PDB file of C-alpha atoms in Angstrom:
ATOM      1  CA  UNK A 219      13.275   2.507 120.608  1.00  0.00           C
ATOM      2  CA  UNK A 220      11.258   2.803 123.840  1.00  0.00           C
ATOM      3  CA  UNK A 221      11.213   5.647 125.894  1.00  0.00           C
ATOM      4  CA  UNK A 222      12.825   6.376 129.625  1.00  0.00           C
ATOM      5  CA  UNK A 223      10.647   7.296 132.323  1.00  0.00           C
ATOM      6  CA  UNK A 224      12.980   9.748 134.533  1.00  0.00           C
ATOM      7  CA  UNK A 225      11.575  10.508 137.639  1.00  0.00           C
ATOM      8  CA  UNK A 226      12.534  13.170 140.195  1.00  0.00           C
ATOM      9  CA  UNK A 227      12.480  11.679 143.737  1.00  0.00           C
ATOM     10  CA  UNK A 228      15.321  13.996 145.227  1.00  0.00           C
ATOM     11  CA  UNK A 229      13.107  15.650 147.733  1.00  0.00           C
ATOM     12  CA  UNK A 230      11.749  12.234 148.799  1.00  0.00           C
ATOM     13  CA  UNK A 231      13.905  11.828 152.066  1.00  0.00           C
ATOM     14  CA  UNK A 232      13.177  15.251 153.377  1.00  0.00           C
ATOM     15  CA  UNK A 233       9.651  15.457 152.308  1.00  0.00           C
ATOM     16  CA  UNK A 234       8.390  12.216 153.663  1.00  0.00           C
ATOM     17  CA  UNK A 235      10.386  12.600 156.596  1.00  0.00           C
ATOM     18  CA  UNK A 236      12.542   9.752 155.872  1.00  0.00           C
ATOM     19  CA  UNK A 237      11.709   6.731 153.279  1.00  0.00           C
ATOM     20  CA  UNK A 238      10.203   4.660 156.099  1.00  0.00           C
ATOM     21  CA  UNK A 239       7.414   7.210 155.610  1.00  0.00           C
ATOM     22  CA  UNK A 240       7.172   6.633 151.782  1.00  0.00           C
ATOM     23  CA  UNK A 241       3.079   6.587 152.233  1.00  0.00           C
ATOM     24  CA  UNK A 242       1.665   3.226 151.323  1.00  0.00           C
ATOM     25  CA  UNK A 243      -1.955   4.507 150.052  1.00  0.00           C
ATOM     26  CA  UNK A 244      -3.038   1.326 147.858  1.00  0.00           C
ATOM     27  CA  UNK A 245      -4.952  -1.717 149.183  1.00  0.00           C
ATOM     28  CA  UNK A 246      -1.619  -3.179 149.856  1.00  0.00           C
ATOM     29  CA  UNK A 247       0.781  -0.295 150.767  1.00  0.00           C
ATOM     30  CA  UNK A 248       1.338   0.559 147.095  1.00  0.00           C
ATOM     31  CA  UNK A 249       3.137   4.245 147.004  1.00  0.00           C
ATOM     32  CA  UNK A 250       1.625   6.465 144.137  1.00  0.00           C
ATOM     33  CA  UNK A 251       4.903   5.933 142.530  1.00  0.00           C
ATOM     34  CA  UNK A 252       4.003   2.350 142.351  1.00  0.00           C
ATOM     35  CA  UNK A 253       1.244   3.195 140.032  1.00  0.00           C
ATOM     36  CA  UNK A 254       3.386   5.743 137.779  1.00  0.00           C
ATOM     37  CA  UNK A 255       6.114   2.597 137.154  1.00  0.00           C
ATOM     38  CA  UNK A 256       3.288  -0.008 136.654  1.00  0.00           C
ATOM     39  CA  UNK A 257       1.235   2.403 134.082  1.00  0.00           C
ATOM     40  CA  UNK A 258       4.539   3.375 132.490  1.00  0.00           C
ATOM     41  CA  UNK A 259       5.055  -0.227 131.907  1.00  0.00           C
ATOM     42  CA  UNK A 260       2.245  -0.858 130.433  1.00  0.00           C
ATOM     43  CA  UNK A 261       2.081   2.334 127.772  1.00  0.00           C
ATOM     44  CA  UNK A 262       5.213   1.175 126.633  1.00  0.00           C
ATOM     45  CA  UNK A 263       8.199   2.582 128.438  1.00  0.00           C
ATOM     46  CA  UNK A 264      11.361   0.281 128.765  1.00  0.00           C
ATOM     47  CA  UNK A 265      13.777   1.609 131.449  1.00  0.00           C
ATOM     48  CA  UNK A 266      13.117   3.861 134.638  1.00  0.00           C
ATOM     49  CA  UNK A 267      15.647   6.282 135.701  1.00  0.00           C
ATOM     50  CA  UNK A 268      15.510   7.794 139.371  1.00  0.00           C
ATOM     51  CA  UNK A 269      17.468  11.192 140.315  1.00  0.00           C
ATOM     52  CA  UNK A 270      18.059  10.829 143.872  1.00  0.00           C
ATOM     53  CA  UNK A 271      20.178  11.943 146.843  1.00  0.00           C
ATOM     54  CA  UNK A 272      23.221  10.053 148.051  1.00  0.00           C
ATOM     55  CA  UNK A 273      22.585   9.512 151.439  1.00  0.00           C
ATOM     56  CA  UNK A 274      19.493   7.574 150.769  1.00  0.00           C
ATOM     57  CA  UNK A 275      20.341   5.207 148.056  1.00  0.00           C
ATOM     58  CA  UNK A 276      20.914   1.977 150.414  1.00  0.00           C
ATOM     59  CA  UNK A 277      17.022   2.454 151.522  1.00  0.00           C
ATOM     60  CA  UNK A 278      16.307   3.181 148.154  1.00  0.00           C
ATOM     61  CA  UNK A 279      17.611   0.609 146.781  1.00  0.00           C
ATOM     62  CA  UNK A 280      16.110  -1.774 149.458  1.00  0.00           C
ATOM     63  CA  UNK A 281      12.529  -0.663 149.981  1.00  0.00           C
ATOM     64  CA  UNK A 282      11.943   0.729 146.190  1.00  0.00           C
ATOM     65  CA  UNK A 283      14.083  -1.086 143.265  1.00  0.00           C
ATOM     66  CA  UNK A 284      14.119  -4.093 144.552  1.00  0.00           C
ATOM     67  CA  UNK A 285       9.943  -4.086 143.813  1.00  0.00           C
ATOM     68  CA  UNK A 286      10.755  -3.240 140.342  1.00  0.00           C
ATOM     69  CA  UNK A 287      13.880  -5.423 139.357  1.00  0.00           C
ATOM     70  CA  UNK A 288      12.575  -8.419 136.710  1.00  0.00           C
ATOM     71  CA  UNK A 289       9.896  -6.018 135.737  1.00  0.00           C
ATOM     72  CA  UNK A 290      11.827  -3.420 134.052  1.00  0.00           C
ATOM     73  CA  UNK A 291      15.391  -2.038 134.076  1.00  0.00           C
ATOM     74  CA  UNK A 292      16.305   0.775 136.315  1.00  0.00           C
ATOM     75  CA  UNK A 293      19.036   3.222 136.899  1.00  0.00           C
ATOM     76  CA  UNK A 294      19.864   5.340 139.406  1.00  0.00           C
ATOM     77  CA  UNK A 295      21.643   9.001 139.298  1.00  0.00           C
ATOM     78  CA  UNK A 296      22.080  11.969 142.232  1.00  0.00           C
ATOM     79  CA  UNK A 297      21.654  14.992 142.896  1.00  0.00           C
ATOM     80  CA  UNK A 298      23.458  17.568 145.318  1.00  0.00           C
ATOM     81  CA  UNK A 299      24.230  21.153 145.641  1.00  0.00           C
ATOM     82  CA  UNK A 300      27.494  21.084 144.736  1.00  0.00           C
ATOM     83  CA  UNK A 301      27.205  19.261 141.248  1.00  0.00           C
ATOM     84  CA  UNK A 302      27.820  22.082 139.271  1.00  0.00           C
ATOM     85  CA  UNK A 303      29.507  23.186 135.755  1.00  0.00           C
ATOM     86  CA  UNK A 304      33.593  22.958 135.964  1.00  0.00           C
ATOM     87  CA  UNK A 305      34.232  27.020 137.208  1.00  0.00           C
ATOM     88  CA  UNK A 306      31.394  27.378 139.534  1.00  0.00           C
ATOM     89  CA  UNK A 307      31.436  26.497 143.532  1.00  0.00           C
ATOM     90  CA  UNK A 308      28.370  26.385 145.442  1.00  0.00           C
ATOM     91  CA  UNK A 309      28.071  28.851 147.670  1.00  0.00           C
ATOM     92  CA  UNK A 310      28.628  27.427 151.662  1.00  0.00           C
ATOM     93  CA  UNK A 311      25.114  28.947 152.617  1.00  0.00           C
ATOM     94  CA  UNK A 312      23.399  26.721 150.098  1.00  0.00           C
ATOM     95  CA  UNK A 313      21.200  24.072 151.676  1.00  0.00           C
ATOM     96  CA  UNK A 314      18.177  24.101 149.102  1.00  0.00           C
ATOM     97  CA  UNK A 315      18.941  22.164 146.090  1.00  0.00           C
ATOM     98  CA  UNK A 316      18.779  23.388 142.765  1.00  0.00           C
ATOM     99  CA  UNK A 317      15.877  22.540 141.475  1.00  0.00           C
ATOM    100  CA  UNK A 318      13.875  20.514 138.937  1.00  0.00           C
ATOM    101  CA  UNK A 319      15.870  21.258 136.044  1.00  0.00           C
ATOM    102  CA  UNK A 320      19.252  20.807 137.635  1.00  0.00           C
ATOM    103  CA  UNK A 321      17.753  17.376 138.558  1.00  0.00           C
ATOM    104  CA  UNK A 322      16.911  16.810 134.830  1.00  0.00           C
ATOM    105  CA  UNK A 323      20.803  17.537 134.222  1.00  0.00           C
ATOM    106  CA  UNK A 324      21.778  14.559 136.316  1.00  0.00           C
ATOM    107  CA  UNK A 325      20.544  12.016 134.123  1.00  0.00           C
ATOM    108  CA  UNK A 326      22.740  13.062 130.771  1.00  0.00           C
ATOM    109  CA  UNK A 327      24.470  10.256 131.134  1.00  0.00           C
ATOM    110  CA  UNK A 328      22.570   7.844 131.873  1.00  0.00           C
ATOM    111  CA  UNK A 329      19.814   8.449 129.057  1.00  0.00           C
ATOM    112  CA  UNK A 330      20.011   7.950 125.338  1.00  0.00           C
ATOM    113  CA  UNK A 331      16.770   7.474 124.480  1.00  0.00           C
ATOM    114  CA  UNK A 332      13.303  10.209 124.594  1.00  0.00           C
ATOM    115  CA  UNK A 333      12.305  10.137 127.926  1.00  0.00           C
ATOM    116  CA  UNK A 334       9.365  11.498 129.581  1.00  0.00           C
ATOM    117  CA  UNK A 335       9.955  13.127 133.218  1.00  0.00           C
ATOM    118  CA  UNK A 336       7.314  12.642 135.765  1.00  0.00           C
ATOM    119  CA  UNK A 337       7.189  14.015 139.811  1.00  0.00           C
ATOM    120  CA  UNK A 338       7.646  11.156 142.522  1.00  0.00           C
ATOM    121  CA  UNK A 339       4.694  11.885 144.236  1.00  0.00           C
ATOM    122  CA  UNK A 340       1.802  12.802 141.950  1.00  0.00           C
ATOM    123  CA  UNK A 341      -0.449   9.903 140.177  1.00  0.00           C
ATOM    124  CA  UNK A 342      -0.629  10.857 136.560  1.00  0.00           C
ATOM    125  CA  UNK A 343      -3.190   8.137 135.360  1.00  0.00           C
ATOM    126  CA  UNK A 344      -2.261   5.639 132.983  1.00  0.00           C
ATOM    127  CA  UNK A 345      -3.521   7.455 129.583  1.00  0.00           C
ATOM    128  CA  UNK A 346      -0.803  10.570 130.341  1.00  0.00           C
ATOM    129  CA  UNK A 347       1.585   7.456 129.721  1.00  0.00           C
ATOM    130  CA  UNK A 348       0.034   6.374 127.229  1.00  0.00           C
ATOM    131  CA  UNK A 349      -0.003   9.672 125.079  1.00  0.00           C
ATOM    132  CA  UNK A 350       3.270  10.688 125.985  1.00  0.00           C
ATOM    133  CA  UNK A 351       4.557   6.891 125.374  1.00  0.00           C
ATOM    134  CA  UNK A 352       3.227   6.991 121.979  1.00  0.00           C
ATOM    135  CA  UNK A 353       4.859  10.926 120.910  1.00  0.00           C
ATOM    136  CA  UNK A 354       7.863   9.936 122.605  1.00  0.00           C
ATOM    137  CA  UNK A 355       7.880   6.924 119.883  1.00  0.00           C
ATOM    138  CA  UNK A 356       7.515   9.354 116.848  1.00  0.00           C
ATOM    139  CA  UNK A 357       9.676   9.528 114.773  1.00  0.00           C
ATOM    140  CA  UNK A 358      11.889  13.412 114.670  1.00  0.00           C
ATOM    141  CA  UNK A 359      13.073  15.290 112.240  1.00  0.00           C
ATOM    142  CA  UNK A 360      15.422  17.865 114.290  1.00  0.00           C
ATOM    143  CA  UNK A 361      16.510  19.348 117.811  1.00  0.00           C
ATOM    144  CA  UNK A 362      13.751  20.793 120.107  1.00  0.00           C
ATOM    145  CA  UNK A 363      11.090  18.678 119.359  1.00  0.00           C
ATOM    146  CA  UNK A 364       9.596  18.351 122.970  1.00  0.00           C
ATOM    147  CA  UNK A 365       6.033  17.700 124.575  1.00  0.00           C
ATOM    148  CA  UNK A 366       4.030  18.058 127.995  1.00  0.00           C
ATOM    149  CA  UNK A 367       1.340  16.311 129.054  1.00  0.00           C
ATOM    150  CA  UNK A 368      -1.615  19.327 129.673  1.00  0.00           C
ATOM    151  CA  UNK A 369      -3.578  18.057 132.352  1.00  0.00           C
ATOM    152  CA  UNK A 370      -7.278  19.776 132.263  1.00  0.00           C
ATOM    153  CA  UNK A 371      -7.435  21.921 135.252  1.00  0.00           C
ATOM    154  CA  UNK A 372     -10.596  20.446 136.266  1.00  0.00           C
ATOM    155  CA  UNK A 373      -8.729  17.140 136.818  1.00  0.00           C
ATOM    156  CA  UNK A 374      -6.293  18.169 138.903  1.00  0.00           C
ATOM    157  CA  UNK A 375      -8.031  20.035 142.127  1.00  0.00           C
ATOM    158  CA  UNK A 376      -8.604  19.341 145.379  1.00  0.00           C
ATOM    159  CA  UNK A 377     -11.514  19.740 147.644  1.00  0.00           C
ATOM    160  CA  UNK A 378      -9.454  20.981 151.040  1.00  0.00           C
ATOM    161  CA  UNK A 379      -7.473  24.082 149.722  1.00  0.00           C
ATOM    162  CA  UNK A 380      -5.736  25.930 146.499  1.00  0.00           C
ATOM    163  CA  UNK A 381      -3.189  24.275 144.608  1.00  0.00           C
ATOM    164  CA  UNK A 382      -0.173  25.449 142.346  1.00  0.00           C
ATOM    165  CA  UNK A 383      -0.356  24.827 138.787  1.00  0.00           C
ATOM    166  CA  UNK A 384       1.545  25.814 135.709  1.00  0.00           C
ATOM    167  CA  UNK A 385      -1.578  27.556 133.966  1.00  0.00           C
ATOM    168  CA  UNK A 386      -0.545  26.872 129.839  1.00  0.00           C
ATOM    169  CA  UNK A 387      -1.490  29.327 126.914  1.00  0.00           C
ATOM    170  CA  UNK A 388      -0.987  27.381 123.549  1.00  0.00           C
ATOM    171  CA  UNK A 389      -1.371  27.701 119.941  1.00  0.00           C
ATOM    172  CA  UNK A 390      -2.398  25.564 117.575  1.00  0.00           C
ATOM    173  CA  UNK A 391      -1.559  23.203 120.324  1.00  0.00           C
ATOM    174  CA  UNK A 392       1.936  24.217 121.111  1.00  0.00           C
ATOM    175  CA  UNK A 393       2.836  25.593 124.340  1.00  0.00           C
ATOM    176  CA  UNK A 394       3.253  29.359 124.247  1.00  0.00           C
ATOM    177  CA  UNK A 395       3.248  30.311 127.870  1.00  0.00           C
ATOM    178  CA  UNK A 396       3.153  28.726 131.603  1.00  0.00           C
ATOM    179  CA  UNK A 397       2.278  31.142 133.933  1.00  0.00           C
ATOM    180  CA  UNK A 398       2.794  29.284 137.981  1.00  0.00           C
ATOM    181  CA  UNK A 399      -0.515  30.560 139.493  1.00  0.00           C
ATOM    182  CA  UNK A 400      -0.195  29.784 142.957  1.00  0.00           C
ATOM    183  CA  UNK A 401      -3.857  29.584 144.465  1.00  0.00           C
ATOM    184  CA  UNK A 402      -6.151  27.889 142.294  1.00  0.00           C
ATOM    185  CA  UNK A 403      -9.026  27.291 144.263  1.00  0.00           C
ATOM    186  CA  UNK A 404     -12.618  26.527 143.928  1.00  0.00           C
ATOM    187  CA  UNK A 405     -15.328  29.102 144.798  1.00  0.00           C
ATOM    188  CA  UNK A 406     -18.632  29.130 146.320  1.00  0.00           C
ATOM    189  CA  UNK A 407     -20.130  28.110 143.073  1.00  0.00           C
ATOM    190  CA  UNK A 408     -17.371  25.909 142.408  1.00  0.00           C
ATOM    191  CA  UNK A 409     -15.983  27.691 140.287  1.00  0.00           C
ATOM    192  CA  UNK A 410     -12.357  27.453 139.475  1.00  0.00           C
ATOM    193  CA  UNK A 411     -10.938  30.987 140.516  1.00  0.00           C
ATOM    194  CA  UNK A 412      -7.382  32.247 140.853  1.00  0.00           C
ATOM    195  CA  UNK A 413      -5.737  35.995 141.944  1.00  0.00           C
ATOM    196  CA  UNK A 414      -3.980  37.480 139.349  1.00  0.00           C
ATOM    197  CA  UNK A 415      -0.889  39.608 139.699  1.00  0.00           C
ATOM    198  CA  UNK A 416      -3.394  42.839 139.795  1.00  0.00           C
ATOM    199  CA  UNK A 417      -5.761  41.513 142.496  1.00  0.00           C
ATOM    200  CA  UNK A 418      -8.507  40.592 139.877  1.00  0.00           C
ATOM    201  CA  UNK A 419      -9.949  37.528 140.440  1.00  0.00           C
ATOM    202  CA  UNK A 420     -10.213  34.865 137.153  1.00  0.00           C
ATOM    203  CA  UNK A 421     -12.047  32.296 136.411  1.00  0.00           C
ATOM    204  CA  UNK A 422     -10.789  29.071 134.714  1.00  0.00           C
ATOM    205  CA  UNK A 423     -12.595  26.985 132.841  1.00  0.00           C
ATOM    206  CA  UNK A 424     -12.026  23.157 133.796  1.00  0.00           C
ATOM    207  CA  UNK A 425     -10.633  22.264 129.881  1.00  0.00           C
ATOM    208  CA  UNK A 426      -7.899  24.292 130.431  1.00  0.00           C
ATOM    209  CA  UNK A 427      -4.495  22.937 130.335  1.00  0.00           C
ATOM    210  CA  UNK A 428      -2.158  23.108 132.846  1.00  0.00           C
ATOM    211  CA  UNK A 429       1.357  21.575 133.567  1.00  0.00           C
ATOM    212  CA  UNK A 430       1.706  19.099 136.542  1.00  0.00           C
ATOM    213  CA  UNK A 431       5.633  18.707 135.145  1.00  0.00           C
ATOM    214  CA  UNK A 432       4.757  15.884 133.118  1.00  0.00           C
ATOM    215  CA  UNK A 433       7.690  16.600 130.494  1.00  0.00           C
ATOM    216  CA  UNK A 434       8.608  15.002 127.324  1.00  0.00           C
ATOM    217  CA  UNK A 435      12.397  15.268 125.671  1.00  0.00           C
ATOM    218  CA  UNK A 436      14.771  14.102 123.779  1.00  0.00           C
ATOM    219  CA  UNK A 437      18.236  13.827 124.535  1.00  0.00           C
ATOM    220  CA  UNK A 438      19.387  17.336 122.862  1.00  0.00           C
ATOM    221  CA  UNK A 439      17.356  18.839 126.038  1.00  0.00           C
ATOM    222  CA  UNK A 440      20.418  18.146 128.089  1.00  0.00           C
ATOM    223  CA  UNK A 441      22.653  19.862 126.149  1.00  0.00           C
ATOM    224  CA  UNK A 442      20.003  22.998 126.235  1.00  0.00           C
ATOM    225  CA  UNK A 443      19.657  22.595 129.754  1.00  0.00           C
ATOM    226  CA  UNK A 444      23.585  22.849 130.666  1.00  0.00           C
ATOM    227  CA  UNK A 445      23.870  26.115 128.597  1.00  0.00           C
ATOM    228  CA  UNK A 446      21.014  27.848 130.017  1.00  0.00           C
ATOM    229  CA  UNK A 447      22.031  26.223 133.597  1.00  0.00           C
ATOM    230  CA  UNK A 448      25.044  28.140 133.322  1.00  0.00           C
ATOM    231  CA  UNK A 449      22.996  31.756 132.820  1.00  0.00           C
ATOM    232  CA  UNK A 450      21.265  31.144 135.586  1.00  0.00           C
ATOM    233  CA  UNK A 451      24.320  30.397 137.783  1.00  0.00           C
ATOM    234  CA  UNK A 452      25.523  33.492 136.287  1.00  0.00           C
ATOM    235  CA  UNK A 453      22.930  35.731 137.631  1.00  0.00           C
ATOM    236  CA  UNK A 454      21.285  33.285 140.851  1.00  0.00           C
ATOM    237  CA  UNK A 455      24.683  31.460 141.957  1.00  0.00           C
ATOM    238  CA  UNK A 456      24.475  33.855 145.575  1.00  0.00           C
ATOM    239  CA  UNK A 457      20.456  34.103 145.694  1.00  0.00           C
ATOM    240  CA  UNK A 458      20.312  31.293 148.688  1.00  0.00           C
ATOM    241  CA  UNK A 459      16.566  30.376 147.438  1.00  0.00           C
ATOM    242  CA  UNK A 460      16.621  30.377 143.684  1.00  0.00           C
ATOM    243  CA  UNK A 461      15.736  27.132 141.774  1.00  0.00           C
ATOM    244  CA  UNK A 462      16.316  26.261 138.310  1.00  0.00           C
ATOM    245  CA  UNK A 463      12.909  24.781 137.011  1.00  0.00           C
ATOM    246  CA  UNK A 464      11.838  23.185 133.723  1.00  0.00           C
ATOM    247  CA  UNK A 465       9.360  25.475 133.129  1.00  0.00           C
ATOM    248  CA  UNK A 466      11.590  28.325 133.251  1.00  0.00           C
ATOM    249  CA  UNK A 467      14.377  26.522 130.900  1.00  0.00           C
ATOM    250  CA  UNK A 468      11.732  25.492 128.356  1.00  0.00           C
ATOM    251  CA  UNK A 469      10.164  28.952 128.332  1.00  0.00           C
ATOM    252  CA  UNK A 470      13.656  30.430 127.456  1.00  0.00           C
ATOM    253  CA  UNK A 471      14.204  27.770 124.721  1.00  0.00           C
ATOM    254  CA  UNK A 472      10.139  28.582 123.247  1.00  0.00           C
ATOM    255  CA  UNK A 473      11.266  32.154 123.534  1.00  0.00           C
ATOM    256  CA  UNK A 474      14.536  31.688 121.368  1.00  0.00           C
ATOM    257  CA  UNK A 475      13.189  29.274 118.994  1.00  0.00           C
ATOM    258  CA  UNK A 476      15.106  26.363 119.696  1.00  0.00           C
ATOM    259  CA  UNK A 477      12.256  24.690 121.136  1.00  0.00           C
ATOM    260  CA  UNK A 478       8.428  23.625 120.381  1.00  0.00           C
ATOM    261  CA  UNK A 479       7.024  22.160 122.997  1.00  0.00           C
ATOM    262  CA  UNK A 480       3.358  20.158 121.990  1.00  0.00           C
ATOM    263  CA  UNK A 481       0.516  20.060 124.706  1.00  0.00           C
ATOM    264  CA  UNK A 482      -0.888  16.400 124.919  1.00  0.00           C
ATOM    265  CA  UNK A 483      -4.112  16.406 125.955  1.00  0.00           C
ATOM    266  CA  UNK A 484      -5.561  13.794 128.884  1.00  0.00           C
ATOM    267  CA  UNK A 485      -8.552  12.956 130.394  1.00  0.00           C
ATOM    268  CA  UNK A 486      -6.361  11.295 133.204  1.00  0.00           C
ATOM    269  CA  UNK A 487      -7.484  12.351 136.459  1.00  0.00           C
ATOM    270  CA  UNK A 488      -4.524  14.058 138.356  1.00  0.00           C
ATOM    271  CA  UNK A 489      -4.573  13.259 142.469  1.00  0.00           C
ATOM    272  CA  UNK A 490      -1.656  13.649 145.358  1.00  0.00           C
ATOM    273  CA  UNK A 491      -1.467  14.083 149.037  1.00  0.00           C
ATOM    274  CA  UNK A 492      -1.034  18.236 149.008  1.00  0.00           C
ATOM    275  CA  UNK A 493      -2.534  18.418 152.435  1.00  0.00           C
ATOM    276  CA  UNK A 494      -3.494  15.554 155.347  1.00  0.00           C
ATOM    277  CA  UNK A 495      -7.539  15.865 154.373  1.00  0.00           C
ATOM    278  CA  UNK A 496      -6.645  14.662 151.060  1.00  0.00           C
ATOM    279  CA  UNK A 497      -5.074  11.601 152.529  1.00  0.00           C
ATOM    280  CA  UNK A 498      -8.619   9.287 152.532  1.00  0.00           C
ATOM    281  CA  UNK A 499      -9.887  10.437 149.462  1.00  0.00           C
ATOM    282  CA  UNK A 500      -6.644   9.207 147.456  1.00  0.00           C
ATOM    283  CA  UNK A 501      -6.830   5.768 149.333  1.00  0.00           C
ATOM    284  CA  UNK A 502     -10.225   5.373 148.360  1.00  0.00           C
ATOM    285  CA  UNK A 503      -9.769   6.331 144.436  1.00  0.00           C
ATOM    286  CA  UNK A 504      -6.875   3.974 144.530  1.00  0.00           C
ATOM    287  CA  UNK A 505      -9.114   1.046 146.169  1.00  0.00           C
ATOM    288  CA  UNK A 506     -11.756   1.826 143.613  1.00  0.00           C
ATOM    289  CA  UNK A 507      -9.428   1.862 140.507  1.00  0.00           C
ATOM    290  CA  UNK A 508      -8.458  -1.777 142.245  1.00  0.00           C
ATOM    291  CA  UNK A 509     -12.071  -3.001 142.782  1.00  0.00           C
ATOM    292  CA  UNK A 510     -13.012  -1.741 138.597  1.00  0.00           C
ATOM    293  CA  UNK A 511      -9.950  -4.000 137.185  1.00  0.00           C
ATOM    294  CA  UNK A 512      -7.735  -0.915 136.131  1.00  0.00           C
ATOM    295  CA  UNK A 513      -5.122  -2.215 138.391  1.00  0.00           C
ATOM    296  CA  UNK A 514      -4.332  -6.023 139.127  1.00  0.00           C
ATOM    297  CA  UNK A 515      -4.519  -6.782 142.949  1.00  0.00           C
ATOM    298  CA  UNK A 516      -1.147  -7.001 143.043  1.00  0.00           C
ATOM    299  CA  UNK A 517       1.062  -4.469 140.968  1.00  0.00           C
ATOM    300  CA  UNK A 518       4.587  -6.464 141.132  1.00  0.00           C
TER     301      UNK A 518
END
């Protein structure tokens, strides 16, 4: 059975200030997004599922599927504030939505079938698909048999500020820990350097993994994800800003043994627009990765 790609483009609208915005940063106004269907395609995956919000799915549907359809099959599902568990009301002050995990959640019915869940925005690099394509494909012998793509550290910076990454402690190549660290930064020696929760500044070494919420599941992750959806409603239904993220509802399920999660590793080189400077450097990876034959000159 192939595997779903299920990607999280709920914040599009509002981050992009409207899909008309949606970046075109290939030699022919590809999105990054573009990329992450075309490499999925070719590791492997055989449907694409987008969560979304309502009030954009006529431009969505215009400007994005409609590049896709006759390439691959694609579904779309939505998320909003008030889709919550029967018994719970969203509070009226709640504008933010809910987060990543609640926009996992919306897909349960519409996926059957492992699926890997990627970020609209960030270019992954077609060997993440590629080892997540072929776990995905493995055959299971139980629940809470999940994976994550561990991006090396290294890969994933940028020259014009700090980033946020989920830093990953693992054993014997199972994910023990994410810890967000929320200004990774290089130095003046270029090293990789962070501030830790006492002040102390730490160094990273580039081969270590980190989580750009690269996710992979199986279908028994929804069911996890509605229970512990519920807790968090239980104790964050009133706190206007908190989010329910994967991270935090696959550390619960590590830290109850329900769940092993295995880190995948990639030499994939991670790259997104996090600030304006980083703008020209993307468009001229994504011309080169054109110009060596890794992409066609024309992705669909």
């Amino acid at each position: 059975m192939k595997p779903t790609l299920f990607v999280l483009a709920a914040g599009m609208g509002s981050r992009y200030g409207g899909l008309k915005q949606l970046d075109g940063l290939g030699p022919n106004g590809e999105t990054i997004m573009d990329y992450s269907i075309y490499d999925a395609i070719q590791s492997g995956f055989g449907k694409i599922v987008f969560v979304i919000r309502k009030d954009f799915e006529s431009d969505f549907r215009e400007k994005i599927l409609s590049k896709y359809e006759g390439h691959i099959p694609v579904a779309v599902v939505f998320q909003s504030t008030d889709k919550l568990p029967e018994g719970y009301t969203c509070p009226d002050e709640r504008s933010k939505p809910w987060g990543t995990n609640h926009a996992v959640l919306m897909g349960a019915d519409a996926i059957n079938e492992p699926f890997a869940v990627i970020n609209a925005d960030d270019f992954y690099g077609r060997n993440a698909y590629q080892v997540m394509a072929a776990d995905l494909m493995r055959s299971r012998s139980g629940k809470g048999d999940y994976s994550m793509v561990g991006f090396r550290v290294g890969n994933t910076m940028t020259e014009n500020g700090s980033v946020a990454r989920g830093v990953c402690q693992t054993k014997d190549g199972y994910l023990t820990d994410v810890v967000e660290r929320t200004a990774i930064s290089y130095d003046q020696n270029h090293n990789i350097v962070f501030t830790d929760e006492n002040g102390v500044i730490q160094t990273l070494q580039p081969a270590t993994p980190v989580s750009m919420n690269f996710w992979g599941f199986t279908p028994d992750y929804f069911d996890y994800s509605a229970r512990e959806f519920k807790k968090f409603l239980d104790k964050d239904i009133n706190t206007p800003k908190a989010e329910f993220f994967i991270p935090l509802c696959v550390d619960s399920l590590i830290k109850s043994g329900e769940a092993s999660v295995k880190v995948l590793d990639t030499d994939s080189k991670w790259f997104g627009v996090t600030y304006a400077a980083d703008r020209q450097g993307v468009v001229e990876k994504l011309a080169a990765l054109h110009a060596d034959g890794t992409y066609p000159a024309k992705l669909f």
